[in-house]
Coordinates of C-alpha atoms in Angstrom, one line a residue:
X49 CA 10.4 -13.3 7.5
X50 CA 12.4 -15.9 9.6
X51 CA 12.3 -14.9 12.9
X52 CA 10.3 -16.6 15.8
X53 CA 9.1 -13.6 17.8
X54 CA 5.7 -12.8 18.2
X55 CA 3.7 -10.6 20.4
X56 CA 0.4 -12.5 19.2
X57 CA -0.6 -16.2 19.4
X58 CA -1.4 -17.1 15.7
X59 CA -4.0 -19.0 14.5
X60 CA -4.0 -21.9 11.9
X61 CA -6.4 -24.3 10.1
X62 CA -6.5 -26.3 6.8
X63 CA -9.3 -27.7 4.8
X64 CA -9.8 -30.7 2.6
X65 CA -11.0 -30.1 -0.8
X66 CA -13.6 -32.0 -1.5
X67 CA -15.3 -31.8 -4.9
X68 CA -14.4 -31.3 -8.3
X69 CA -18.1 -30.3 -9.9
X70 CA -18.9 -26.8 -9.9
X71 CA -22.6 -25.6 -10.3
X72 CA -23.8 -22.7 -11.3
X73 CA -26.3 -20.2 -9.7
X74 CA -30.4 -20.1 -11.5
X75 CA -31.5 -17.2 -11.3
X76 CA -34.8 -16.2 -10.5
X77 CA -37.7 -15.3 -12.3
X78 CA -38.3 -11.8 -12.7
X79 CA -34.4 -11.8 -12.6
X80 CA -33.7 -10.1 -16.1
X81 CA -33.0 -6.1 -15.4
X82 CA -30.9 -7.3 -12.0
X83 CA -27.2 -7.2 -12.2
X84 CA -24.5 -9.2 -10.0
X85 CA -23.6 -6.1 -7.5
X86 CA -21.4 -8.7 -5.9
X87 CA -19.2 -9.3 -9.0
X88 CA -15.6 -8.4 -8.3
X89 CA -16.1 -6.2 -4.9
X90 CA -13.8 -6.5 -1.6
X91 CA -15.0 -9.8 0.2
X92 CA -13.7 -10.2 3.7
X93 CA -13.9 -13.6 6.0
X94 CA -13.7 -15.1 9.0
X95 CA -10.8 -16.8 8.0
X96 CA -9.1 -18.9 4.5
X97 CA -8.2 -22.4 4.3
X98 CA -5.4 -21.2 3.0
X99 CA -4.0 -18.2 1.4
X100 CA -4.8 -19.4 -2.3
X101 CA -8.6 -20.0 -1.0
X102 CA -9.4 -16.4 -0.3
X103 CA -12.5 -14.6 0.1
X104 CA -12.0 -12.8 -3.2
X105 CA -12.6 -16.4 -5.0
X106 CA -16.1 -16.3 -4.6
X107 CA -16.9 -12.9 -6.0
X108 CA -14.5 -13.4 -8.8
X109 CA -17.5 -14.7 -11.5
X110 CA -15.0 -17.8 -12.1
X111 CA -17.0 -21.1 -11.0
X112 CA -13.5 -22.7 -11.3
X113 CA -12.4 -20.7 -7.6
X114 CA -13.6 -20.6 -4.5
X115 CA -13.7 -19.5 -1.1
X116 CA -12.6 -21.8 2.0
X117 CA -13.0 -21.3 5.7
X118 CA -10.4 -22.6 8.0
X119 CA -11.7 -25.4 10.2
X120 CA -14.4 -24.5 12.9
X121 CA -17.7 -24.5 13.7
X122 CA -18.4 -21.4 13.0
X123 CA -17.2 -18.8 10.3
X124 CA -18.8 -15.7 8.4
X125 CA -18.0 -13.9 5.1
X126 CA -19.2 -10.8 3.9
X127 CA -18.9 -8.3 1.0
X128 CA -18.9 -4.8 0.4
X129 CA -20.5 -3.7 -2.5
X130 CA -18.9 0.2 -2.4
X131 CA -22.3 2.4 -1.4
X132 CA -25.6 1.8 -0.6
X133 CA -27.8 -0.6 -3.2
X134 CA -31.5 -2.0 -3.4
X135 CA -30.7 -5.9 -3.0
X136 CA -33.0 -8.4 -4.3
X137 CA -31.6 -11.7 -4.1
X138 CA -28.5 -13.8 -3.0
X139 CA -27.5 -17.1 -5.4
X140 CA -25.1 -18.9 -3.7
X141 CA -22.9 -22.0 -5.5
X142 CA -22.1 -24.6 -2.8
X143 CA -19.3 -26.7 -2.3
X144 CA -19.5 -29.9 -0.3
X145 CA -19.0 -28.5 2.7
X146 CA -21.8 -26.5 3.0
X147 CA -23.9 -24.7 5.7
X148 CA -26.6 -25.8 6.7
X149 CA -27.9 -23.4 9.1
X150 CA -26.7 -19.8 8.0
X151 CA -28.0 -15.9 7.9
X152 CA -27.7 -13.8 5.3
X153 CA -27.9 -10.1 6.7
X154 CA -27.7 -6.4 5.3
X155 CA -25.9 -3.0 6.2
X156 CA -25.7 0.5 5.0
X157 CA -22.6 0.7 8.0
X158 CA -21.0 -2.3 8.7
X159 CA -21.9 -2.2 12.2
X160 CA -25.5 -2.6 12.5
X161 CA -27.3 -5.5 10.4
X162 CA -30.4 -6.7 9.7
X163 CA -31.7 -10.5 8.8
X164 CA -32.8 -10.8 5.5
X165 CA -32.7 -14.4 5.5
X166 CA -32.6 -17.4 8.1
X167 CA -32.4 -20.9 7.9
X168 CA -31.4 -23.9 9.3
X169 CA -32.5 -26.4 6.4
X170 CA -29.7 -25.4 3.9
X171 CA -29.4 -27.7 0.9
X172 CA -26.1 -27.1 -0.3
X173 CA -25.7 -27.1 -4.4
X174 CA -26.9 -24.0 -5.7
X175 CA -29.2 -21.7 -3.8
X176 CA -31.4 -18.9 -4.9
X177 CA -32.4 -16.7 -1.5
X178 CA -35.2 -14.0 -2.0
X179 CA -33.7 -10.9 0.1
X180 CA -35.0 -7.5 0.2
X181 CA -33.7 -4.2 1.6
X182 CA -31.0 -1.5 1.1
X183 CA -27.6 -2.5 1.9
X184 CA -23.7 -2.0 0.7
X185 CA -22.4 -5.0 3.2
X186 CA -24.4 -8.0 2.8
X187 CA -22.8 -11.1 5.2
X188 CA -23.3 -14.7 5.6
X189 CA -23.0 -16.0 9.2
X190 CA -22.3 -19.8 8.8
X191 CA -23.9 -21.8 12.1
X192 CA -23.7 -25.2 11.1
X193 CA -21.6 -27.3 8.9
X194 CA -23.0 -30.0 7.0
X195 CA -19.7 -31.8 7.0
X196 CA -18.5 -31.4 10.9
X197 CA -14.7 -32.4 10.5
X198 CA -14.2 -29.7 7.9
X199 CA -15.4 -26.3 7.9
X200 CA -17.7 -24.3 5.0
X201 CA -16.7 -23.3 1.3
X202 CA -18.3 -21.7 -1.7
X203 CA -17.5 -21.1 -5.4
X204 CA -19.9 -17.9 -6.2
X205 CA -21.5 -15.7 -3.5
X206 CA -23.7 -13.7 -6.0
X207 CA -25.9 -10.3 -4.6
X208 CA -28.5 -9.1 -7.0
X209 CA -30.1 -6.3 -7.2
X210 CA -31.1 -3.5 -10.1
X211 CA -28.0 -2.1 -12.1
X212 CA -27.2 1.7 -11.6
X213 CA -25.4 4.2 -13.2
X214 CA -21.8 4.5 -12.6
X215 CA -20.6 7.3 -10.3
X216 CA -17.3 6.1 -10.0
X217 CA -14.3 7.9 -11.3
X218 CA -11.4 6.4 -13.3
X219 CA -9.0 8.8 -11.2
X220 CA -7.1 7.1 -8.7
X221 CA -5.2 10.0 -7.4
X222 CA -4.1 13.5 -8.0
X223 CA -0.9 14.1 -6.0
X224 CA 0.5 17.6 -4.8
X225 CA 4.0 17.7 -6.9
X226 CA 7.4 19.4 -5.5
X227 CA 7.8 20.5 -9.9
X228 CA 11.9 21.2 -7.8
X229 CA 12.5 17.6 -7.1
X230 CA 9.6 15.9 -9.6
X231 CA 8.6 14.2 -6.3
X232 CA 4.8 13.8 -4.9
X233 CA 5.2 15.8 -1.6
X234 CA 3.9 12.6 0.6
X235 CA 1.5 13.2 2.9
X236 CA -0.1 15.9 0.9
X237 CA -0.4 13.7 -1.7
X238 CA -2.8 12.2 -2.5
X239 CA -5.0 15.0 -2.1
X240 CA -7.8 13.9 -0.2
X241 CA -11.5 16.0 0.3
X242 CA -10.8 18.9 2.7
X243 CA -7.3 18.8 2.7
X244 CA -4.8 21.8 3.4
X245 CA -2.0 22.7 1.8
X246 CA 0.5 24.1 4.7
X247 CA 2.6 26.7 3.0
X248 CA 4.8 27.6 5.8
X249 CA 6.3 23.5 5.9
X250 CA 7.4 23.5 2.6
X251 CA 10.9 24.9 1.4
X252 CA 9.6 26.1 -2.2
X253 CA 6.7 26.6 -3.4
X254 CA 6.9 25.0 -6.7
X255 CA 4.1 23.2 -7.1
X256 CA 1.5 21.2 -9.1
X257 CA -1.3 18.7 -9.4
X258 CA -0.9 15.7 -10.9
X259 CA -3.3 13.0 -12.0
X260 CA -3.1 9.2 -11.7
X261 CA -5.7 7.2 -13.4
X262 CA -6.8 3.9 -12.2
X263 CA -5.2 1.0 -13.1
X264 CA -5.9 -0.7 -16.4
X265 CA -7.5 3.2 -17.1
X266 CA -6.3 4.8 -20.6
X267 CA -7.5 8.0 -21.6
X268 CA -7.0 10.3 -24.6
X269 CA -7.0 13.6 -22.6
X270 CA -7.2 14.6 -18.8
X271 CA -8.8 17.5 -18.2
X272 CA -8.7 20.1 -15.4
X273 CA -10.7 22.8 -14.0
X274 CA -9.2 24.4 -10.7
X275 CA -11.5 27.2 -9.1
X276 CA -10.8 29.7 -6.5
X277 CA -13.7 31.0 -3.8
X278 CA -12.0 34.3 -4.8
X279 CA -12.9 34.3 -8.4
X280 CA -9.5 33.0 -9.6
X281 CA -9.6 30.1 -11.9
X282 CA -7.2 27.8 -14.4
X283 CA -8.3 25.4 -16.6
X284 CA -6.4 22.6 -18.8
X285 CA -6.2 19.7 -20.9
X286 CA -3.3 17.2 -20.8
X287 CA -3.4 14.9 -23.6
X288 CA -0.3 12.4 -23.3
X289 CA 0.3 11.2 -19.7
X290 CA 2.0 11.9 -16.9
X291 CA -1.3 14.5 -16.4
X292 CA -0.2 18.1 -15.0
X293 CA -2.8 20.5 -14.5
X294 CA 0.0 23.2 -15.4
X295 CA 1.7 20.8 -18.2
X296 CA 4.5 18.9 -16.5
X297 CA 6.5 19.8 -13.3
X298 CA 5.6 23.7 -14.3
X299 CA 4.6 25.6 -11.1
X300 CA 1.1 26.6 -10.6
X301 CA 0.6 29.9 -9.5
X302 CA -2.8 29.6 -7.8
X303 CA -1.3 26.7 -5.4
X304 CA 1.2 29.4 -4.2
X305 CA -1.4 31.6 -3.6
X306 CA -4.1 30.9 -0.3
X307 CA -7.6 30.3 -1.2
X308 CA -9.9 27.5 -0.9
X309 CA -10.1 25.9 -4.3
X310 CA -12.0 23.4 -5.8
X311 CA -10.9 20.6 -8.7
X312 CA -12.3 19.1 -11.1
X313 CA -10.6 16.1 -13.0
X314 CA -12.5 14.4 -16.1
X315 CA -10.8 12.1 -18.4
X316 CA -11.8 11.3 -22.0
X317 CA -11.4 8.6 -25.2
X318 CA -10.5 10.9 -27.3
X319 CA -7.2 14.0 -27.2
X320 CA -8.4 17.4 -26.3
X321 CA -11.6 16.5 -24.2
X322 CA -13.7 15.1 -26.9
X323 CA -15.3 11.7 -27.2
X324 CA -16.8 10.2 -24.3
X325 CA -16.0 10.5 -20.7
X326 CA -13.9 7.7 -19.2
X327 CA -16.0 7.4 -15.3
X328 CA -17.4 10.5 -13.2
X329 CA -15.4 13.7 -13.0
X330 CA -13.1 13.6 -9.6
X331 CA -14.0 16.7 -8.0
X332 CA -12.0 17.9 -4.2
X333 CA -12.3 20.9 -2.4
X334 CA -8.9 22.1 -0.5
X335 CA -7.2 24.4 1.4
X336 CA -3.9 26.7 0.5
X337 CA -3.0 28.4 3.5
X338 CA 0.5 30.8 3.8
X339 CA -0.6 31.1 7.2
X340 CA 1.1 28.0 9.9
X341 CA -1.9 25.7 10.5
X342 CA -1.8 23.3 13.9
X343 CA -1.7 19.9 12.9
X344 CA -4.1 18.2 15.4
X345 CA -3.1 15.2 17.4
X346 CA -2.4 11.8 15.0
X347 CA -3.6 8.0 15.5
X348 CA -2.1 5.7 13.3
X349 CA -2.2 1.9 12.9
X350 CA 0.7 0.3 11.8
X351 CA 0.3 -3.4 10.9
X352 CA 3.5 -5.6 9.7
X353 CA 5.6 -8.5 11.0
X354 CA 9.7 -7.8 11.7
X355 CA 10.6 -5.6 9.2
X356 CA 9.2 -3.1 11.7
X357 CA 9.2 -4.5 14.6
X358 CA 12.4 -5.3 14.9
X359 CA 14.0 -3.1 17.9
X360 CA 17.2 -1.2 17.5
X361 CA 19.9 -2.1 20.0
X362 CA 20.2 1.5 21.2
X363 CA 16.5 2.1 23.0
X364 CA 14.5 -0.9 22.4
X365 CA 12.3 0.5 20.4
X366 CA 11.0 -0.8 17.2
X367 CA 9.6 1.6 13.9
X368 CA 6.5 2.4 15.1
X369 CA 8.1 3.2 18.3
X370 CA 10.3 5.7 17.0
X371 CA 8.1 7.6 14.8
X372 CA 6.1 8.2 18.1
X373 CA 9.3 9.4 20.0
X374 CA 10.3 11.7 17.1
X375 CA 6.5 13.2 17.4
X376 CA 7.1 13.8 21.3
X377 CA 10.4 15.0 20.6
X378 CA 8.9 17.8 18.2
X379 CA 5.9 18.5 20.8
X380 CA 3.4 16.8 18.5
X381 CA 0.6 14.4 19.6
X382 CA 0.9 10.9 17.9
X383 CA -1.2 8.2 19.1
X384 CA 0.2 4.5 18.2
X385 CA -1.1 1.1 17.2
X386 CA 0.9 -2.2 16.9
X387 CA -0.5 -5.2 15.2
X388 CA 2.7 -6.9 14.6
X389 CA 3.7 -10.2 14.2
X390 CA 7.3 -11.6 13.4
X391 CA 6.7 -13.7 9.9
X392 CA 3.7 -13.3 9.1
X393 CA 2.2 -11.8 6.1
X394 CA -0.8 -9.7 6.2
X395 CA -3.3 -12.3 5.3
X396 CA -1.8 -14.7 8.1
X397 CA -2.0 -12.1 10.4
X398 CA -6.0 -11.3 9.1
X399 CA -6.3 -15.0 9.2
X400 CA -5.4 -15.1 12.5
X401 CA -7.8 -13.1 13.9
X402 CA -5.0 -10.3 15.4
X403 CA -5.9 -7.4 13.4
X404 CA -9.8 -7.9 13.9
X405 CA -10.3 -5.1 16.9
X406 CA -8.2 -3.0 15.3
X407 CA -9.9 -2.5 12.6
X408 CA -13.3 -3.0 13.9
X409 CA -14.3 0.4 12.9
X410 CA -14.6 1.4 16.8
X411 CA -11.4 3.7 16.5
X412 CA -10.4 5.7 13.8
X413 CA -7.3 6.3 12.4
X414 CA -5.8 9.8 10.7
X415 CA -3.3 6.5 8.9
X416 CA -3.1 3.0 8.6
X417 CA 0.5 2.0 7.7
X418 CA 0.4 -1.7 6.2
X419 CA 4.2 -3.4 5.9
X420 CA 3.8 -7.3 4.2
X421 CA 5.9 -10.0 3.9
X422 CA 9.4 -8.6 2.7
X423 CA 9.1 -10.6 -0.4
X424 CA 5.5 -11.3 -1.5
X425 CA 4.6 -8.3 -3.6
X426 CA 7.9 -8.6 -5.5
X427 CA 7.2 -13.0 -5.8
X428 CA 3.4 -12.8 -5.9
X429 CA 1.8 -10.1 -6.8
X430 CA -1.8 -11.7 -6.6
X431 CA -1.2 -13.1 -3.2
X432 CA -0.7 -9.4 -2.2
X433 CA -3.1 -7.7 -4.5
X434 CA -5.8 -10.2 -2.5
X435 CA -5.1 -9.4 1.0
X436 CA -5.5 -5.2 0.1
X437 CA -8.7 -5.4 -1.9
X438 CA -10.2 -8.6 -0.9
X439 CA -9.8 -8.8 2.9
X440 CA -8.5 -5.7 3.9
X441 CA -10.1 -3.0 1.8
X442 CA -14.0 -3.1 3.9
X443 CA -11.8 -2.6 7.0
X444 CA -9.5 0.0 6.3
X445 CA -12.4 1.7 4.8
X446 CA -14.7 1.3 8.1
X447 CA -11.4 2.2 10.1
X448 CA -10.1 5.5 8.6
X449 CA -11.4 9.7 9.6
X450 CA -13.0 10.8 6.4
X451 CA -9.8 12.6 5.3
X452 CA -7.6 9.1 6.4
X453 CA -5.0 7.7 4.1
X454 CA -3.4 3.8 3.3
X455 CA 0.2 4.2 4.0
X456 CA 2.0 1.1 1.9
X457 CA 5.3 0.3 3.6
X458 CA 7.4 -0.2 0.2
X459 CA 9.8 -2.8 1.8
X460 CA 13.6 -3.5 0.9
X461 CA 15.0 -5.4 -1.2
X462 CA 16.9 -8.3 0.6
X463 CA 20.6 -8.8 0.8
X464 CA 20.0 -12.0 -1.2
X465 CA 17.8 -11.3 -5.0
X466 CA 16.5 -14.5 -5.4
X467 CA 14.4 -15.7 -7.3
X468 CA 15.5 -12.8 -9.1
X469 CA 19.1 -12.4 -11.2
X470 CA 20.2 -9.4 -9.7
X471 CA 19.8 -6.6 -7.2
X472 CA 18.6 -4.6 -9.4
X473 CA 15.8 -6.8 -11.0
X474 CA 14.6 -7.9 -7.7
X475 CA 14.2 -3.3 -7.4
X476 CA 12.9 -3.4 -10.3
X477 CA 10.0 -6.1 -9.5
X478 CA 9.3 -4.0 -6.2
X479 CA 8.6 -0.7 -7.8
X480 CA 6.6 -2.1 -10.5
X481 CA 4.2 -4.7 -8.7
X482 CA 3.9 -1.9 -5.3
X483 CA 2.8 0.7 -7.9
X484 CA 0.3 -1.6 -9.7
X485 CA -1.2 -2.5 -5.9
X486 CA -1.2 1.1 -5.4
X487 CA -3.2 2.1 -8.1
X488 CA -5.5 -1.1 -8.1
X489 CA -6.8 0.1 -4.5
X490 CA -9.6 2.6 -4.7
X491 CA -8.9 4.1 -0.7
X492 CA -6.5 7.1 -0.6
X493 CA -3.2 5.7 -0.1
X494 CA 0.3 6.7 -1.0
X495 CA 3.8 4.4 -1.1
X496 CA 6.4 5.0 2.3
X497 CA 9.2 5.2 -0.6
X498 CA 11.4 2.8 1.9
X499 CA 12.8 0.7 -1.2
X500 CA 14.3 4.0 -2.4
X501 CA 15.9 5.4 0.5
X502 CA 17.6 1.8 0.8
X503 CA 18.8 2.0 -2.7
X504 CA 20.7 5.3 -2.3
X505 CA 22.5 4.3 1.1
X506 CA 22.9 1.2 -0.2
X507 CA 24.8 2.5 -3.3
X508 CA 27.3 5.0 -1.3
X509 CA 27.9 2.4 1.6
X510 CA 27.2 -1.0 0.6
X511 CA 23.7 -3.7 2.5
X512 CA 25.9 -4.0 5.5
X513 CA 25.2 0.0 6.6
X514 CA 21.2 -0.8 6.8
X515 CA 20.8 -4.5 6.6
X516 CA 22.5 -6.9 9.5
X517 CA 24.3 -10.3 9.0
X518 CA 20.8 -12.2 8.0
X519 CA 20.5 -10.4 5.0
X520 CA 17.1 -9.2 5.7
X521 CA 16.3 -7.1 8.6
X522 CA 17.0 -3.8 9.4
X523 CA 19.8 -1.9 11.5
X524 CA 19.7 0.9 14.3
X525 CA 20.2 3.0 11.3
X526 CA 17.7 1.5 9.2
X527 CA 15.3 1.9 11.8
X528 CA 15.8 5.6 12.2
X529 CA 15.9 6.4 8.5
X530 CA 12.4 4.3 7.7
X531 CA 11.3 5.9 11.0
X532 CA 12.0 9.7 9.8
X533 CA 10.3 8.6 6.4
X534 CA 7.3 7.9 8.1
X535 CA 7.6 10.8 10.3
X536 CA 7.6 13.1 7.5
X537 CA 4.4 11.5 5.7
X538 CA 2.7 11.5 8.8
X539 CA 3.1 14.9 9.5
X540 CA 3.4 16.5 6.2
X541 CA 6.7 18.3 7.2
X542 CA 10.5 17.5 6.0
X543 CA 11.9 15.2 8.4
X544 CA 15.6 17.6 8.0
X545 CA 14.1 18.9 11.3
X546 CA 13.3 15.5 13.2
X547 CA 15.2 14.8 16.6
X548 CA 18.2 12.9 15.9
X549 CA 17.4 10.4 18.8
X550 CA 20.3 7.7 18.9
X551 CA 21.5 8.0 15.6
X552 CA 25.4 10.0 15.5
X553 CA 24.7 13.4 14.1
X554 CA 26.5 12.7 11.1
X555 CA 24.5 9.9 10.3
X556 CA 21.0 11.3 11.3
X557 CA 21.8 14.4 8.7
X558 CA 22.5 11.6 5.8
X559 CA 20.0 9.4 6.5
X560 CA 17.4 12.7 6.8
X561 CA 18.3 14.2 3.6
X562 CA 18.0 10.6 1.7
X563 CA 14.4 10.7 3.6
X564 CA 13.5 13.9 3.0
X565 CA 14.6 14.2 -1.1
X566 CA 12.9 10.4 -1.3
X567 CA 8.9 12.1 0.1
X568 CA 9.3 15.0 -2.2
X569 CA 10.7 17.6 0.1

């Protein structure tokens, strides 16, 4: 984004590079049965030299990328290797500017640590660090730089320890399905461990379960197994995607009917569940109550830069602000979060240090809703891709309840396509590179469909009835339709019902109905 506004001082730094050699870590003796643990796992930093020197470089296995600090005396890195693993050793590959008094320390939390190794002798080149203990975040605190007028960098940042069976699954999701409007009923979906579905806020009761697998996941068949604690059951195999556990968009009768259920979800290499499995089963337990259930109280982080920030003319208030004032309006308890700053993207505003307390992991959030730079996922998918799974990913997961969701603000396309041909391409790009990040990120997380409720006001009025005279920020009415979007997601209710607020009434019932129809309801 353009603008100048901020709310938070940003921080800046560059780094030389310095050397064109890359070496490669030795390993130990004794090394053979170990695995890299580290290999390809969200890596988090202090801060980047620059946004194409991310964390992510140096747990990549390339010895051709690497990680760069900004400039400073000081700077850590760490990496989260997804649960709890015996750790053996730590190689590190050097780059010139190398530490050369660091820690390397271990944690099965994130919060507390303990040294596993000290020095302040470091050699640079390639480094082989006998470590020992249990740990899924391992993190390098960087003391002293053996180059002072430059900060630290590294090509590999290698943990090793003994391999272990895969538990993960190759599901990424399995969404709660309006089979009416062929919609994912957002908010319910995805379906997260302990979740319940509120009949009494839906309008039909047309539903089903579908699967998503991961991404870069094929599978011959997709099979289901949905049990009831009162002795009902349904079982299926779906062998061409999209994966229904009823077949596709046909109502399931035991999701109309309250019980507490539990699902199993296996995929397979071969049609009809033979061959091998494809990962671990994904198995939840959930809730179907026809009984209203009381929504506790809400906190929810929003993170972003202008597109919602921006305040509407009528109240002052910006996105966040009015998803909190249609909760009051409604009686419900919304706590809210700001980490916005006007033209940053969510790397810059990582990079600069904002978002750190946020997402500390002191306070816990029922969502976090990340908005980045209106173009980047649509221009550069890997710039995007890198901020969610290599430096936001540890935090988000630290920072969410155990039932807590990813909320991806799916921005707008601008008044102006370019690079792209056409309006429609530059859509196009933005549904297809925002579904790719979704299902590349392992944390629960669902799209804010915002692209699409642009798209069909956009089509019956024209850019100017969301979009002001810059082309690329949003209206007072903008701002209340992405507002009741949210709304609805966050409260797993149709926004039809929200307040109108400022919005004529006319308008607010348009704008509602786009929302509504666009999260499944």
């Amino acid at each position: 984004m353009t603008l100048s506004a901020s709310r938070v001082a940003t921080a800046a730094g560059l780094l030389v590079v310095l050397a064109t050699w890359v070496a490669v870590a030795v390993p130990s003796a004794g090394a053979a049965t170990d695995t890299v643990l580290s290999l390809n796992k969200p890596a988090t930093a202090s801060s980047n030299e620059s946004a194409g020197l991310p964390p992510g470089n140096a747990v990549d296995g390339n010895t051709g990328t690497r990680w760069a600090s900004a400039f400073g005396a000081t700077a850590w890195f760490q990496v989260d290797l997804g649960s709890d693993r015996t750790v053996n050793r730590v190689a590190i590959t050097w780059e010139n500017a190398y530490a050369k008094a660091f820690t390397v320390s271990l944690s099965t939390n994130g919060t507390t640590w303990t040294t596993a190794y000290q020095t302040t002798t470091g050699t640079g080149g390639q480094q082989s660090l006998a470590v020992a203990g249990t740990a899924r975040y391992v993190k390098l605190d960087l003391t002293t730089r053996a180059l002072p007028a430059y900060g630290y960098s590294m090509w590999e940042f290698q943990v090793y320890g003994p391999a272990a069976p895969s538990t993960a699954t190759a599901v990424n999701n399995v969404a709660v399905v309006n089979d009416a409007t062929h919609r994912p009923i957002l908010g319910l979906s995805p379906l997260v461990e302990g979740d319940v579905i509120d009949l009494t806020r839906l309008a039909n009761r047309n539903l089903s379960l579908q699967a998503t697998l991961a991404a870069g996941t094929s599978a011959g068949s997709v099979a289901f197994t949905l049990t009831g604690a009162k002795g009902t059951s349904y079982a299926r195999t779906e062998n061409t995607a999209p994966y229904f556990l009823c077949n596709d968009y046909v109502d399931c009768p035991l999701l109309a009917a309250a019980d507490t259920y539990t699902l199993t979800v296996q995929p397979y290499a071969a049609a009809n569940a033979a061959g091998s499995t494809i990962g671990a089963p994904l198995t939840l337990h959930f809730t179907v109550s026809a009984t209203a259930v009381t929504q506790p109280a809400l906190s929810v982080l929003f993170v972003g830069n202008s597109l919602i920030g921006t305040p509407t003319t009528a109240t002052g208030e910006d996105t966040p602000a009015v998803v909190r004032h249609l909760a009051t309006s409604a009686g419900r308890a919304l706590t809210v979060t700001e980490v916005i700053h006007f033209g940053n993207t969510l790397q810059q505003t990582w990079n600069g240090g904002e978002v750190a307390t946020a997402l500390s992991g002191t306070t816990k959030y029922d969502y976090i809703v990340l908005q980045e730079y209106s173009t980047l996922v649509a221009t550069s998918p890997s710039a995007a891709r890198s901020a969610l799974l290599d430096t936001y990913a540890p935090a988000l997961n630290r920072s969410l309840k155990p039932s807590g969701k990813v909320v991806l603000f799916k921005n707008w396309a601008l008044v102006d396509p370019s690079p792209f041909p056409s309006r429609a391409a530059n859509v196009t790009a933005i549904d297809t590179n925002y579904a790719a990040l979704s299902t590349s990120f392992a944390t629960p997380n669902l799209l804010a469909p915002i692209s699409e409720t642009f798209e069909t006001e956009i089509a019956a009025h024209g850019t100017s009835y969301l979009i002001v005279a810059d082309g690329k920020h949003p209206n007072d009415a903008a701002i209340y339709m992405d507002a009741v979007t949210l709304y609805g997601i966050l409260f797993r209710s149709t926004p039809r019902a929200a307040a109108n607020l400022f919005a004529a009434a006319t308008t607010a019932t348009e704008l509602k109905n786009t929302a509504a129809a666009a999260i499944g309801y």
